[in-house]
mmCIF file of C-alpha atoms and ligand atoms in Angstrom:
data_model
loop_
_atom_site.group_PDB
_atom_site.id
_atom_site.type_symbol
_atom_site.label_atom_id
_atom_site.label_comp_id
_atom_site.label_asym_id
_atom_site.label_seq_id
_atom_site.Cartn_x
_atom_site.Cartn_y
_atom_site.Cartn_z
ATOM 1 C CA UNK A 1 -67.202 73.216 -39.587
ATOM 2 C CA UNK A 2 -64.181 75.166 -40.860
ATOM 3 C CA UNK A 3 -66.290 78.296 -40.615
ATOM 4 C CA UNK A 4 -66.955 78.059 -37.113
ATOM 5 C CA UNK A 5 -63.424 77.239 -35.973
ATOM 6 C CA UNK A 6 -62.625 80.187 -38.208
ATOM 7 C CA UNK A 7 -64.636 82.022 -35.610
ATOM 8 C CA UNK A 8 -62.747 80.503 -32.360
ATOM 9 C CA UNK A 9 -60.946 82.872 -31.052
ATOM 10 C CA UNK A 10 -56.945 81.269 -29.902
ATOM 11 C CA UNK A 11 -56.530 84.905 -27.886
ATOM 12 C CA UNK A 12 -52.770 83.324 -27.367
ATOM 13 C CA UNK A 13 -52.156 80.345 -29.346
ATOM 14 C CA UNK A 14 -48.719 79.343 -27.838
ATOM 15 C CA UNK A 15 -50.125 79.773 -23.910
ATOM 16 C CA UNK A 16 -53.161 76.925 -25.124
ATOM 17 C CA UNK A 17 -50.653 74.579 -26.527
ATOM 18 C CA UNK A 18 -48.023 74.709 -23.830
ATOM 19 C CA UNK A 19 -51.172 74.077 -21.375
ATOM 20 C CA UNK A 20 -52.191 71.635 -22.987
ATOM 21 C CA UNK A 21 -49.007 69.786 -22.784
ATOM 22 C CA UNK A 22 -48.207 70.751 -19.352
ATOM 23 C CA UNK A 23 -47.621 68.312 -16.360
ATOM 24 C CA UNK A 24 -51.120 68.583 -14.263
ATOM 25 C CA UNK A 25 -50.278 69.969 -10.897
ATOM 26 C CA UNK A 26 -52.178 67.870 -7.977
ATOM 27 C CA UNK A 27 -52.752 68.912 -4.435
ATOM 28 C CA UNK A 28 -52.421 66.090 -1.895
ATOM 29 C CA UNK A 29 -55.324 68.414 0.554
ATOM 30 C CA UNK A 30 -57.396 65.811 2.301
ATOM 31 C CA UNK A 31 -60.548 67.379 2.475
ATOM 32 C CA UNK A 32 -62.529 65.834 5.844
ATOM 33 C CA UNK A 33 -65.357 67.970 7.383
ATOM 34 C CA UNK A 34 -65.612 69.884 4.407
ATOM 35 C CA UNK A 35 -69.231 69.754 2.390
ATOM 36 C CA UNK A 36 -68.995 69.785 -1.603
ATOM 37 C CA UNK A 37 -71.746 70.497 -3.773
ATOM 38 C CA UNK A 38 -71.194 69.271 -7.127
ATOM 39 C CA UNK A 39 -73.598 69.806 -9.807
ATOM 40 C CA UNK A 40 -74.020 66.973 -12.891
ATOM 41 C CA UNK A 41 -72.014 64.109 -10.775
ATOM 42 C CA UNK A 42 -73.934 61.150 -12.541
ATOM 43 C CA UNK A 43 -70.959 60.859 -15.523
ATOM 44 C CA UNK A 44 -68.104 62.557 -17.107
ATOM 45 C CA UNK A 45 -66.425 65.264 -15.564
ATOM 46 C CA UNK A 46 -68.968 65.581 -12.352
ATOM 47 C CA UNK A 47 -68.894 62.089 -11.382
ATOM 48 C CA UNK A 48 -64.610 62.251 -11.706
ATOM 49 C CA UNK A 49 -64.926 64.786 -9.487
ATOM 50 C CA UNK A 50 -67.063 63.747 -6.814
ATOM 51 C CA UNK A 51 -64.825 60.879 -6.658
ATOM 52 C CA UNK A 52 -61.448 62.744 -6.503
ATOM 53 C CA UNK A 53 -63.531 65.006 -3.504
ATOM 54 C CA UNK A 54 -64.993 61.883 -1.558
ATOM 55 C CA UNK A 55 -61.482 59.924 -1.628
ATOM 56 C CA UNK A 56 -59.832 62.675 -0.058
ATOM 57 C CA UNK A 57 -62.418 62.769 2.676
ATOM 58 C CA UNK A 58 -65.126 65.285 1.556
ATOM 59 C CA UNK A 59 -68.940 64.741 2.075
ATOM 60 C CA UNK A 60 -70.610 65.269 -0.874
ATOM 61 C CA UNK A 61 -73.709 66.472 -1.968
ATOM 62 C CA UNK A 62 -74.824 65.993 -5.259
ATOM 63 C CA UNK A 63 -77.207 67.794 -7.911
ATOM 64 C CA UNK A 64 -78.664 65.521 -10.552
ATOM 65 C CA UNK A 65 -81.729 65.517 -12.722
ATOM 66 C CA UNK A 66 -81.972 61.931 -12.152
ATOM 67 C CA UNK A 67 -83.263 59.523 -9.364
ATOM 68 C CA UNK A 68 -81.797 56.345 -10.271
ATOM 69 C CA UNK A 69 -78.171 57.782 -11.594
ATOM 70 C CA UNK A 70 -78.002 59.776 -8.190
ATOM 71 C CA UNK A 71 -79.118 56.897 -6.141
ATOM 72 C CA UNK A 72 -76.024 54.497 -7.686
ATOM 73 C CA UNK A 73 -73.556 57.363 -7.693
ATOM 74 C CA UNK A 74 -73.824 57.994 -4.184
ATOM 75 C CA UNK A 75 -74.114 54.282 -3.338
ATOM 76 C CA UNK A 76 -70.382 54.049 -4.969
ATOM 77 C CA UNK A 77 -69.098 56.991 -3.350
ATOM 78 C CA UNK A 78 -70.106 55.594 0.498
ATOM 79 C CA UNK A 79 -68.853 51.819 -0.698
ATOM 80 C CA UNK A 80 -65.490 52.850 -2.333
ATOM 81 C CA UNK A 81 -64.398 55.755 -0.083
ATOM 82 C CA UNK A 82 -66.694 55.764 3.105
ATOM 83 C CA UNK A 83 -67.943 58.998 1.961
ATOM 84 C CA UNK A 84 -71.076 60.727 3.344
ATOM 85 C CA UNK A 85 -72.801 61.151 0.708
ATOM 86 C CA UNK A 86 -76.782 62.481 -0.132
ATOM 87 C CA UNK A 87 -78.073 64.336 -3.400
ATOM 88 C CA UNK A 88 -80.912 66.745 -4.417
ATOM 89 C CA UNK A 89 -82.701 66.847 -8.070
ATOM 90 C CA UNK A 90 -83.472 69.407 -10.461
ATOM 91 C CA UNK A 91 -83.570 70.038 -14.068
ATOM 92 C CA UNK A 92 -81.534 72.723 -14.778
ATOM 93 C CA UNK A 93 -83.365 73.581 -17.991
ATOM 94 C CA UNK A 94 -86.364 75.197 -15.815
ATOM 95 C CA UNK A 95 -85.023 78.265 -13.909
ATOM 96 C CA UNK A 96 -87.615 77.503 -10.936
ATOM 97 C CA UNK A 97 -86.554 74.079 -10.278
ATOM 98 C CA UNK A 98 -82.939 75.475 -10.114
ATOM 99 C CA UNK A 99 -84.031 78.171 -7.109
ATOM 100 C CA UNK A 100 -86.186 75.654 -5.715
ATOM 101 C CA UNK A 101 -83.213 72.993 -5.147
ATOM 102 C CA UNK A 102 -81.059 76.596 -4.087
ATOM 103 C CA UNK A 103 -83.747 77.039 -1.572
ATOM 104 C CA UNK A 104 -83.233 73.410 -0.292
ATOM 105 C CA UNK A 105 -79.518 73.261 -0.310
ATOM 106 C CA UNK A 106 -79.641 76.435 1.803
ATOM 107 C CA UNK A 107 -82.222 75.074 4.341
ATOM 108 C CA UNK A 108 -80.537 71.615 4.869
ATOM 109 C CA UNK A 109 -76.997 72.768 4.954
ATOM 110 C CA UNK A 110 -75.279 75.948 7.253
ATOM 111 C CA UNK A 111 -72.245 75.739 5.483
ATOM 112 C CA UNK A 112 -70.703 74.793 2.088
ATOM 113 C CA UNK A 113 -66.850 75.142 1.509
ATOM 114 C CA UNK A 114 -66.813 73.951 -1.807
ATOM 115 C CA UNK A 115 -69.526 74.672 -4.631
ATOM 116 C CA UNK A 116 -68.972 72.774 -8.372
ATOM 117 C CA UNK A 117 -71.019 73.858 -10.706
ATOM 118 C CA UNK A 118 -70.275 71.546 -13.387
ATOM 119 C CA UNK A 119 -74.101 70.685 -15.134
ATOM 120 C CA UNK A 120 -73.528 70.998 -18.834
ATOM 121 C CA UNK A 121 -74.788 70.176 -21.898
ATOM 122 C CA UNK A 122 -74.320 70.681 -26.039
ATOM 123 C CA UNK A 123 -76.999 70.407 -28.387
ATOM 124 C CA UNK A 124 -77.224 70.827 -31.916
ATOM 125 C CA UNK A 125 -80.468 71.965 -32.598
ATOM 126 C CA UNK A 126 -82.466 74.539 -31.468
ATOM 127 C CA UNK A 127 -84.607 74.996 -28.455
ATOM 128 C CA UNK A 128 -86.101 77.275 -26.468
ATOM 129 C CA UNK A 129 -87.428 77.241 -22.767
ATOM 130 C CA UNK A 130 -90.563 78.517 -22.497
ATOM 131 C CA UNK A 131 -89.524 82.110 -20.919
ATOM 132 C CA UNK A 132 -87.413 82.559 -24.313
ATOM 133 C CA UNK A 133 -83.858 81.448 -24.226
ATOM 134 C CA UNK A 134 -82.187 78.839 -25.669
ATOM 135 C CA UNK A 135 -81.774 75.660 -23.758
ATOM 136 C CA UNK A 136 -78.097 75.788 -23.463
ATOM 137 C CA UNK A 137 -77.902 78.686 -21.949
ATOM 138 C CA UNK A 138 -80.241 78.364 -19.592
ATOM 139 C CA UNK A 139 -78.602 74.756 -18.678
ATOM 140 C CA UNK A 140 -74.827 75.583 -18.571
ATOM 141 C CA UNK A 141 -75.330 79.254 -17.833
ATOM 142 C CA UNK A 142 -78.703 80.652 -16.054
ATOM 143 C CA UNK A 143 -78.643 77.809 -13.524
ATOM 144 C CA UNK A 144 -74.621 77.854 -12.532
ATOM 145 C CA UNK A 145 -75.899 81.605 -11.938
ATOM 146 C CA UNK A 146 -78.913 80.913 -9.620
ATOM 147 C CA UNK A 147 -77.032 78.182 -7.716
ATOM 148 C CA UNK A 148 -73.833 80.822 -6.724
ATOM 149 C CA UNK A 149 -76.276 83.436 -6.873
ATOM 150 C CA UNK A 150 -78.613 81.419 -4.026
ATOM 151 C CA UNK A 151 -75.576 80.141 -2.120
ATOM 152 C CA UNK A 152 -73.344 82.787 -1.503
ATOM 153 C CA UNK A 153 -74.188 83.849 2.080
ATOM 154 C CA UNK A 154 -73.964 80.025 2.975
ATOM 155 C CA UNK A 155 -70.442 79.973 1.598
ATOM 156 C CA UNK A 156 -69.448 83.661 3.158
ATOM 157 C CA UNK A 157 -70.255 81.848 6.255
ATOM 158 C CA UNK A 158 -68.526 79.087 5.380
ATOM 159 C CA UNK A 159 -65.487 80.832 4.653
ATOM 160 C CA UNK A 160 -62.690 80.009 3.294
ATOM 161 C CA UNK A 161 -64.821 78.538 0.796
ATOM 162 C CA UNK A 162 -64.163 78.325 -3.507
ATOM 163 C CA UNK A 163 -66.826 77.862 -6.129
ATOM 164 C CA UNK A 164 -65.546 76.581 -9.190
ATOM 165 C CA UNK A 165 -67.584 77.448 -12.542
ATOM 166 C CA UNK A 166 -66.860 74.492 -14.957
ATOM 167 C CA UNK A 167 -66.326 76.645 -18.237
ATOM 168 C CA UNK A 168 -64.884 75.091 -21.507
ATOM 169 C CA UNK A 169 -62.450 76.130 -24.164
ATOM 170 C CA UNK A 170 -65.754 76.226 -26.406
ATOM 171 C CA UNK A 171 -66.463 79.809 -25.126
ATOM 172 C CA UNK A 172 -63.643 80.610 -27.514
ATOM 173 C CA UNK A 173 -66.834 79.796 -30.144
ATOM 174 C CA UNK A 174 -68.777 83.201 -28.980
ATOM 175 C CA UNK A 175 -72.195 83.617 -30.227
ATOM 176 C CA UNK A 176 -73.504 85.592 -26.961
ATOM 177 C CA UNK A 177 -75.857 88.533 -28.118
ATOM 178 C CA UNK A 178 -77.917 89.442 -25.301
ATOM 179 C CA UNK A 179 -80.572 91.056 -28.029
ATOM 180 C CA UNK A 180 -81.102 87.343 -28.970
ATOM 181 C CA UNK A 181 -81.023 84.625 -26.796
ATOM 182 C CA UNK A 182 -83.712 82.661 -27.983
ATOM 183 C CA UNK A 183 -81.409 82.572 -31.605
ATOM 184 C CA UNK A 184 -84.788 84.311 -33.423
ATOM 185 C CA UNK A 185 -82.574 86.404 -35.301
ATOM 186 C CA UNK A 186 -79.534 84.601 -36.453
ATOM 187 C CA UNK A 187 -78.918 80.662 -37.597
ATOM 188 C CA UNK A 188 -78.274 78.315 -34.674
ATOM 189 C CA UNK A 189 -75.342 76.026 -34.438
ATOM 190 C CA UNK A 190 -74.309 73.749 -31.946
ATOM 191 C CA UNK A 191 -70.930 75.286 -31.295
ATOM 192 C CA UNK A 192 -72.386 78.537 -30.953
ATOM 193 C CA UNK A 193 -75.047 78.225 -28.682
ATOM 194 C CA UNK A 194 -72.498 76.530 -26.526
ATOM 195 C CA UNK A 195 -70.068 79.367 -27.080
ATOM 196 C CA UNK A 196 -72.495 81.600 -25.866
ATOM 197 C CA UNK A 197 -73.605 79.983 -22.831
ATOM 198 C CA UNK A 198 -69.687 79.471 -22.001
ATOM 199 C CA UNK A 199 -69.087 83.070 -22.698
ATOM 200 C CA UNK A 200 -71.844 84.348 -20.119
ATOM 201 C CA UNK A 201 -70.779 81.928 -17.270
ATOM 202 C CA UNK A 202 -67.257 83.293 -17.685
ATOM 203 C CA UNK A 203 -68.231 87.403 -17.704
ATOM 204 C CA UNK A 204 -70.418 86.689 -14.418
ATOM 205 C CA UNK A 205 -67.453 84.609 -12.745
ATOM 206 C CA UNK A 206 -65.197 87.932 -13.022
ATOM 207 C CA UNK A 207 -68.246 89.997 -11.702
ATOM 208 C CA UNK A 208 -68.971 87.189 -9.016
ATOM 209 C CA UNK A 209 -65.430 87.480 -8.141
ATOM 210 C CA UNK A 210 -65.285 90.738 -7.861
ATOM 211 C CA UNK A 211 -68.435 90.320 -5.211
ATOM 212 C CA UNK A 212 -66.408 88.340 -3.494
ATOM 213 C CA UNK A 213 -63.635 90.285 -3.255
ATOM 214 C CA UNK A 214 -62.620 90.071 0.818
ATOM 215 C CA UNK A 215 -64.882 87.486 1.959
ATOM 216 C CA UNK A 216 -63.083 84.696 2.014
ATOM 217 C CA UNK A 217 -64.702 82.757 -1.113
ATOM 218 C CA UNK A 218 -62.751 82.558 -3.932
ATOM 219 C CA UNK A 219 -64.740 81.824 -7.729
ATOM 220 C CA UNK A 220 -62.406 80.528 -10.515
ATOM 221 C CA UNK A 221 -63.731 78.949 -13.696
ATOM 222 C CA UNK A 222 -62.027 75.987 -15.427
ATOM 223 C CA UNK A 223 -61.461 74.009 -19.386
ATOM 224 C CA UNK A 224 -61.567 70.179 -17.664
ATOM 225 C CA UNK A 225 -59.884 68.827 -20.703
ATOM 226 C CA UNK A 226 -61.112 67.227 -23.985
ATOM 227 C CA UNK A 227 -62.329 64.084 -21.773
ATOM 228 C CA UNK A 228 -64.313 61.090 -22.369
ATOM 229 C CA UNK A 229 -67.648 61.875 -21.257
ATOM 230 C CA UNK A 230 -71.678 61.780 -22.257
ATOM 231 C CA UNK A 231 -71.835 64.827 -23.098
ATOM 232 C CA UNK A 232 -73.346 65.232 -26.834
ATOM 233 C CA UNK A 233 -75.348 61.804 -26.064
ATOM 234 C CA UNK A 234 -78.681 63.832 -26.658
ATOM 235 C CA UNK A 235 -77.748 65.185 -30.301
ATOM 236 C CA UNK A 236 -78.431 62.930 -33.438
ATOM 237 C CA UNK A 237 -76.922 59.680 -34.835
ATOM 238 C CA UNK A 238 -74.857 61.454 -37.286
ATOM 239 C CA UNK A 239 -72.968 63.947 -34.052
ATOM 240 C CA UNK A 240 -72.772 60.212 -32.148
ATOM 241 C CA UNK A 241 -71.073 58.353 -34.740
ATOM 242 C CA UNK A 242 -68.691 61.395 -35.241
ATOM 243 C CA UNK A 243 -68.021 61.667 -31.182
ATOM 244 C CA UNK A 244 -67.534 57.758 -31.285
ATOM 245 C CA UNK A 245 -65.456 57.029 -33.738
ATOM 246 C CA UNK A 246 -63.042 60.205 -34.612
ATOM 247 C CA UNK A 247 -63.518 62.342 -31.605
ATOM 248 C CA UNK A 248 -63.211 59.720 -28.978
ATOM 249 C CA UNK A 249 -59.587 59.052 -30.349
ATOM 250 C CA UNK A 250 -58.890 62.754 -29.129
ATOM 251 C CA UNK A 251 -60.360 62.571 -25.739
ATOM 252 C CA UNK A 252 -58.354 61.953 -22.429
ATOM 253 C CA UNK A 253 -59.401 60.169 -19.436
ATOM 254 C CA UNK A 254 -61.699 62.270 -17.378
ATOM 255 C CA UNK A 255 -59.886 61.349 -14.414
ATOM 256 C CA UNK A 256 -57.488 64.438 -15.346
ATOM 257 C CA UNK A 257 -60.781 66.567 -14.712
ATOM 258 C CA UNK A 258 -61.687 65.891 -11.540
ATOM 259 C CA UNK A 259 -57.900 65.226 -10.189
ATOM 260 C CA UNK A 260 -57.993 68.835 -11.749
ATOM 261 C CA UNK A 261 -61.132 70.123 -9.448
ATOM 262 C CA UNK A 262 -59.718 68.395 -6.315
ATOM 263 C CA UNK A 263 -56.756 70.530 -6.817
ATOM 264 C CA UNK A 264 -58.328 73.693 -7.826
ATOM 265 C CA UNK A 265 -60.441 73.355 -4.543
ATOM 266 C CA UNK A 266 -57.967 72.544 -1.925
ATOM 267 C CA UNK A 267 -54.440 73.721 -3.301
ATOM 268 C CA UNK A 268 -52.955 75.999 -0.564
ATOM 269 C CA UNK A 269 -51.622 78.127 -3.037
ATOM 270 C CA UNK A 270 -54.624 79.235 -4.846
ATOM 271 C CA UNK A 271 -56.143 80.281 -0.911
ATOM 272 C CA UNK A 272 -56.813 83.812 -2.921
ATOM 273 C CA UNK A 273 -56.848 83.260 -6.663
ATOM 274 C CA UNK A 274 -60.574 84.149 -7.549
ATOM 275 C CA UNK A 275 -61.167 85.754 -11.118
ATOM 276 C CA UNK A 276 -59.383 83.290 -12.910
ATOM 277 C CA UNK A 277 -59.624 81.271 -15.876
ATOM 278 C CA UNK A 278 -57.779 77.675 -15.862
ATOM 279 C CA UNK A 279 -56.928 75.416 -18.481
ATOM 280 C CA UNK A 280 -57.335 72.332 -16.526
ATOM 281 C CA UNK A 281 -55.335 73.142 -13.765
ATOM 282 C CA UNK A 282 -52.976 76.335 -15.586
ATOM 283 C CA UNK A 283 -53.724 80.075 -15.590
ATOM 284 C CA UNK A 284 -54.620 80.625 -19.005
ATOM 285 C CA UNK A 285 -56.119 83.950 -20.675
ATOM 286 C CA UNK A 286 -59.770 83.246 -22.178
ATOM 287 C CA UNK A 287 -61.017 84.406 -25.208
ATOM 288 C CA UNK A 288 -61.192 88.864 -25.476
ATOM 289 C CA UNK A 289 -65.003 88.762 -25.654
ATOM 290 C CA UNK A 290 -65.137 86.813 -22.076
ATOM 291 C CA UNK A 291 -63.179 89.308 -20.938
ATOM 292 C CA UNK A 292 -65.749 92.399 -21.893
ATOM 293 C CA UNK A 293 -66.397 93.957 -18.759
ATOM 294 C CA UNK A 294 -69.179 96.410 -19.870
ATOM 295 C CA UNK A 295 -70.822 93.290 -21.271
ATOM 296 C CA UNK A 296 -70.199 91.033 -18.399
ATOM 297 C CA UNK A 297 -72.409 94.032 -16.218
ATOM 298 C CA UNK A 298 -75.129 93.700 -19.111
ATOM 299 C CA UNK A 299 -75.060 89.653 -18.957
ATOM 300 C CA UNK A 300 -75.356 90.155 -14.979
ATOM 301 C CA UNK A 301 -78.222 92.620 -15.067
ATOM 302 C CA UNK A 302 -79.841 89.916 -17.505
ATOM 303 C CA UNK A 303 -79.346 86.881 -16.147
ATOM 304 C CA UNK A 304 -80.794 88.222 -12.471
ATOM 305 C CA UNK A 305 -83.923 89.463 -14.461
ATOM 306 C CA UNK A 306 -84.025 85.934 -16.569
ATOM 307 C CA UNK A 307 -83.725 83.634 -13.310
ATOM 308 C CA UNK A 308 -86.254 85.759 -11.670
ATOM 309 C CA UNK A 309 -83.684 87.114 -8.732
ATOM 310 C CA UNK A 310 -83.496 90.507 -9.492
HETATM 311 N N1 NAP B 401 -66.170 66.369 -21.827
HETATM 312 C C1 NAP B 401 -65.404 67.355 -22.295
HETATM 313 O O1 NAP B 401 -64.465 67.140 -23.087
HETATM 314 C C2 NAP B 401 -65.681 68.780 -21.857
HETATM 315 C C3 NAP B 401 -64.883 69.790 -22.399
HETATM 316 C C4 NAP B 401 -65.099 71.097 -21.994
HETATM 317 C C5 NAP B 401 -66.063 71.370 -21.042
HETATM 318 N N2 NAP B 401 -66.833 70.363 -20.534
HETATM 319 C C6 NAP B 401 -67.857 70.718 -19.525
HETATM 320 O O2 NAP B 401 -67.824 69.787 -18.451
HETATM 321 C C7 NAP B 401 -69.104 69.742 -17.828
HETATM 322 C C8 NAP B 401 -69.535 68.305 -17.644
HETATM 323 O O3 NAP B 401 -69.732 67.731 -18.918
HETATM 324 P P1 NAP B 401 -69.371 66.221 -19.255
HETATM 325 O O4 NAP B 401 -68.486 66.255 -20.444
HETATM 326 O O5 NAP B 401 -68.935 65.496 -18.052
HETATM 327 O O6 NAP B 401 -70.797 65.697 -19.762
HETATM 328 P P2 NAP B 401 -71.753 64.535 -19.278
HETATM 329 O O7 NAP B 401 -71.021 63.264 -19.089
HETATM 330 O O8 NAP B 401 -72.889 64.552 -20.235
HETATM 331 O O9 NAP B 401 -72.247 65.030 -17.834
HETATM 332 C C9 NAP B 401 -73.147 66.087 -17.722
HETATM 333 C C10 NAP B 401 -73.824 66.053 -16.376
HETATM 334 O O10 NAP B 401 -74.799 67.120 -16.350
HETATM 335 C C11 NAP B 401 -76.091 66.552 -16.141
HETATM 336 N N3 NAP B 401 -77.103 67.306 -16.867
HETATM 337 C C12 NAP B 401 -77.154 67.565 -18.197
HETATM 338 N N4 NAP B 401 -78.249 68.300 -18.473
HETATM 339 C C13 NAP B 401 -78.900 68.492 -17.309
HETATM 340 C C14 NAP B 401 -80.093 69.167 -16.945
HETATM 341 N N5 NAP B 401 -80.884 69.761 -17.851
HETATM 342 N N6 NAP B 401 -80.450 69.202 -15.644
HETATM 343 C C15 NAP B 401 -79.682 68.581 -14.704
HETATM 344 N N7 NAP B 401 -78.561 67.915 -14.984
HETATM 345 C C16 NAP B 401 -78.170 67.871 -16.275
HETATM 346 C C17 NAP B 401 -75.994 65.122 -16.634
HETATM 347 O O11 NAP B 401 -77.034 64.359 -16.057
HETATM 348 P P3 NAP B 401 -77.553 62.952 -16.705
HETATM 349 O O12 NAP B 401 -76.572 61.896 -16.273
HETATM 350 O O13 NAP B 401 -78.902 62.783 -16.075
HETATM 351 O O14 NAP B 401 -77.592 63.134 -18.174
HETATM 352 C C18 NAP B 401 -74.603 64.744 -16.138
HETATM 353 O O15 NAP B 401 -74.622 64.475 -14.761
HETATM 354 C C19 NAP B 401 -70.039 70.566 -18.699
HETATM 355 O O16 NAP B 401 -70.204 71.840 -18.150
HETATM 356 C C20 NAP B 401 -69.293 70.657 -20.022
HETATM 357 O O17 NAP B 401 -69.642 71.802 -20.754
HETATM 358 C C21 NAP B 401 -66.667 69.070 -20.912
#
């Protein structure tokens, strides 16, 4: 363990810390008439936020792997709030279920003003999908990339419209090496492969943003907090009885997160921050490798050519 958080890299220790103790700012923005997609809304952060979006008004749409979950979540949403809600399902570990529920979302909505892309997972062993890359990445990375990807003329229609790219303070963990995404070469951890999956969400938001640039949408990515969640809930006994008992002692409500996504999609004042990284809802500076330009262009070209949009 103290190897790999020899690895993180702080960038600037004192901006974390003072974020992390920092008030929350909250934006008051009811959001009716506006259409949310939020990706992973059956627990944890996702669900926080599609109930922090609904409450203010917002219809949302959900994408979820599962039938049941979705069915229940979106039951609550319409009994609790009144909120229009409907969901779509894919499996975000198979890159052609993630462009066929792009496909859909396009078809059956003409706008979307805000999209969450907030599917994410952390695993501690190894696998691979069958076109190569590690699961991971192709869950919290590949797919956030087809979805935005798929769904930006929708939202330059829609505009003013923000996609927000829920990133993590784990990026800080690297482990991105485009010659090896599959991990054949090097030993696989947990923190690592998440690292790396982090890290390439993060270069494509500044190259997304910079696509942007003018049209209206804005793309930010954001750390929701050390929050209670099920994320990890797929790894062994031994990572569940550490989450459980020491971690959980650690982790924050995950109301904070999605109080944190309501505000980073309506607050008036961020109408034209795009190409920024927050620590729940602060500016904060990510890691230097997530800020490698000339590597965020290589992750691009790659992740078109892995999700088969090139
Ligand atoms: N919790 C934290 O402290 C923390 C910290 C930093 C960043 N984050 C990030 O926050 C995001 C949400 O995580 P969480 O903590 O809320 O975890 P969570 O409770 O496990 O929620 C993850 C969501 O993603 C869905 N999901 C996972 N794998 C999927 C797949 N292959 N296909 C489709 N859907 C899938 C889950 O669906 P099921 O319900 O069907 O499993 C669930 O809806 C992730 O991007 C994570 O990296 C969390």
């Amino acid at each position: 363990m103290l190897r790999y958080l020899r690895e993180y890299r702080w960038a600037d220790m004192r901006e974390i810390r003072a974020n992390n103790r920092a008030e929350q700012r909250r934006s008051e923005a009811r959001m009716d008439g506006k259409l949310c997609v939020i990706t992973g809304s059956t627990s944890g952060v996702g669900w926080e936020a599609a109930k922090a979006l609904a409450s203010h008004g917002a219809t949302v749409v959900m994408v979820n792997r599962n039938k049941g979950k979705s069915e229940r979540t979106c039951e609550a949403l319409r009994t609790q709030f009144g909120a229009e809600c409907s969901y779509h399902l894919a499996d975000f570990a198979d890159s052609a279920q993630v462009r066929a529920v792009a496909d859909a979302l396009v078809r059956s909505h003409d706008r979307v003003d805000v999209l969450v892309n907030n599917v994410g997972m952390h695993s501690t062993t190894l696998a691979r999908t069958p076109a190569g890359p590690e699961v991971v990445f192709c869950v919290n990375h590949l797919a956030s990339f087809i979805l935005t990807w798929k769904l930006l003329d929708t939202m330059r229609r829609s505009a003013p419209a923000r996609i927000i790219q829920v990133n993590s303070q784990g990026h800080r963990f690297g482990g991105l090496r485009l010659d090896d995404l599959g991990w054949q070469k090097r030993h696989y951890t947990g923190l690592r492969g998440y690292g790396a999956s982090k890290t390439a969400q993060l270069l494509t938001v500044w190259e997304f943003a910079d696509l942007l640039q003018d049209s209206g949408v804005t793309i930010n990515a954001m750390h929701p907090g050390a929050v209670r969640s099920n994320i990890g809930s797929n790894n062994g006994p031994l990572y569940r009885w550490f989450k459980d008992t020491i971690l959980s002692r650690t982790l924050k409500d995950p109301a904070i997160a999605g109080q944190a996504i309501h505000y980073l999609a309506t607050a008036p004042e961020l109408a034209d921050t795009t190409g920024q990284y927050f620590n729940l809802t602060h500016p904060e500076k990510p890691a230097p490798h997530a800020l490698d330009r000339a590597m965020g262009r290589l992750v691009w070209a790659e992740s078109l050519r892995l999700a088969g949009l090139a």
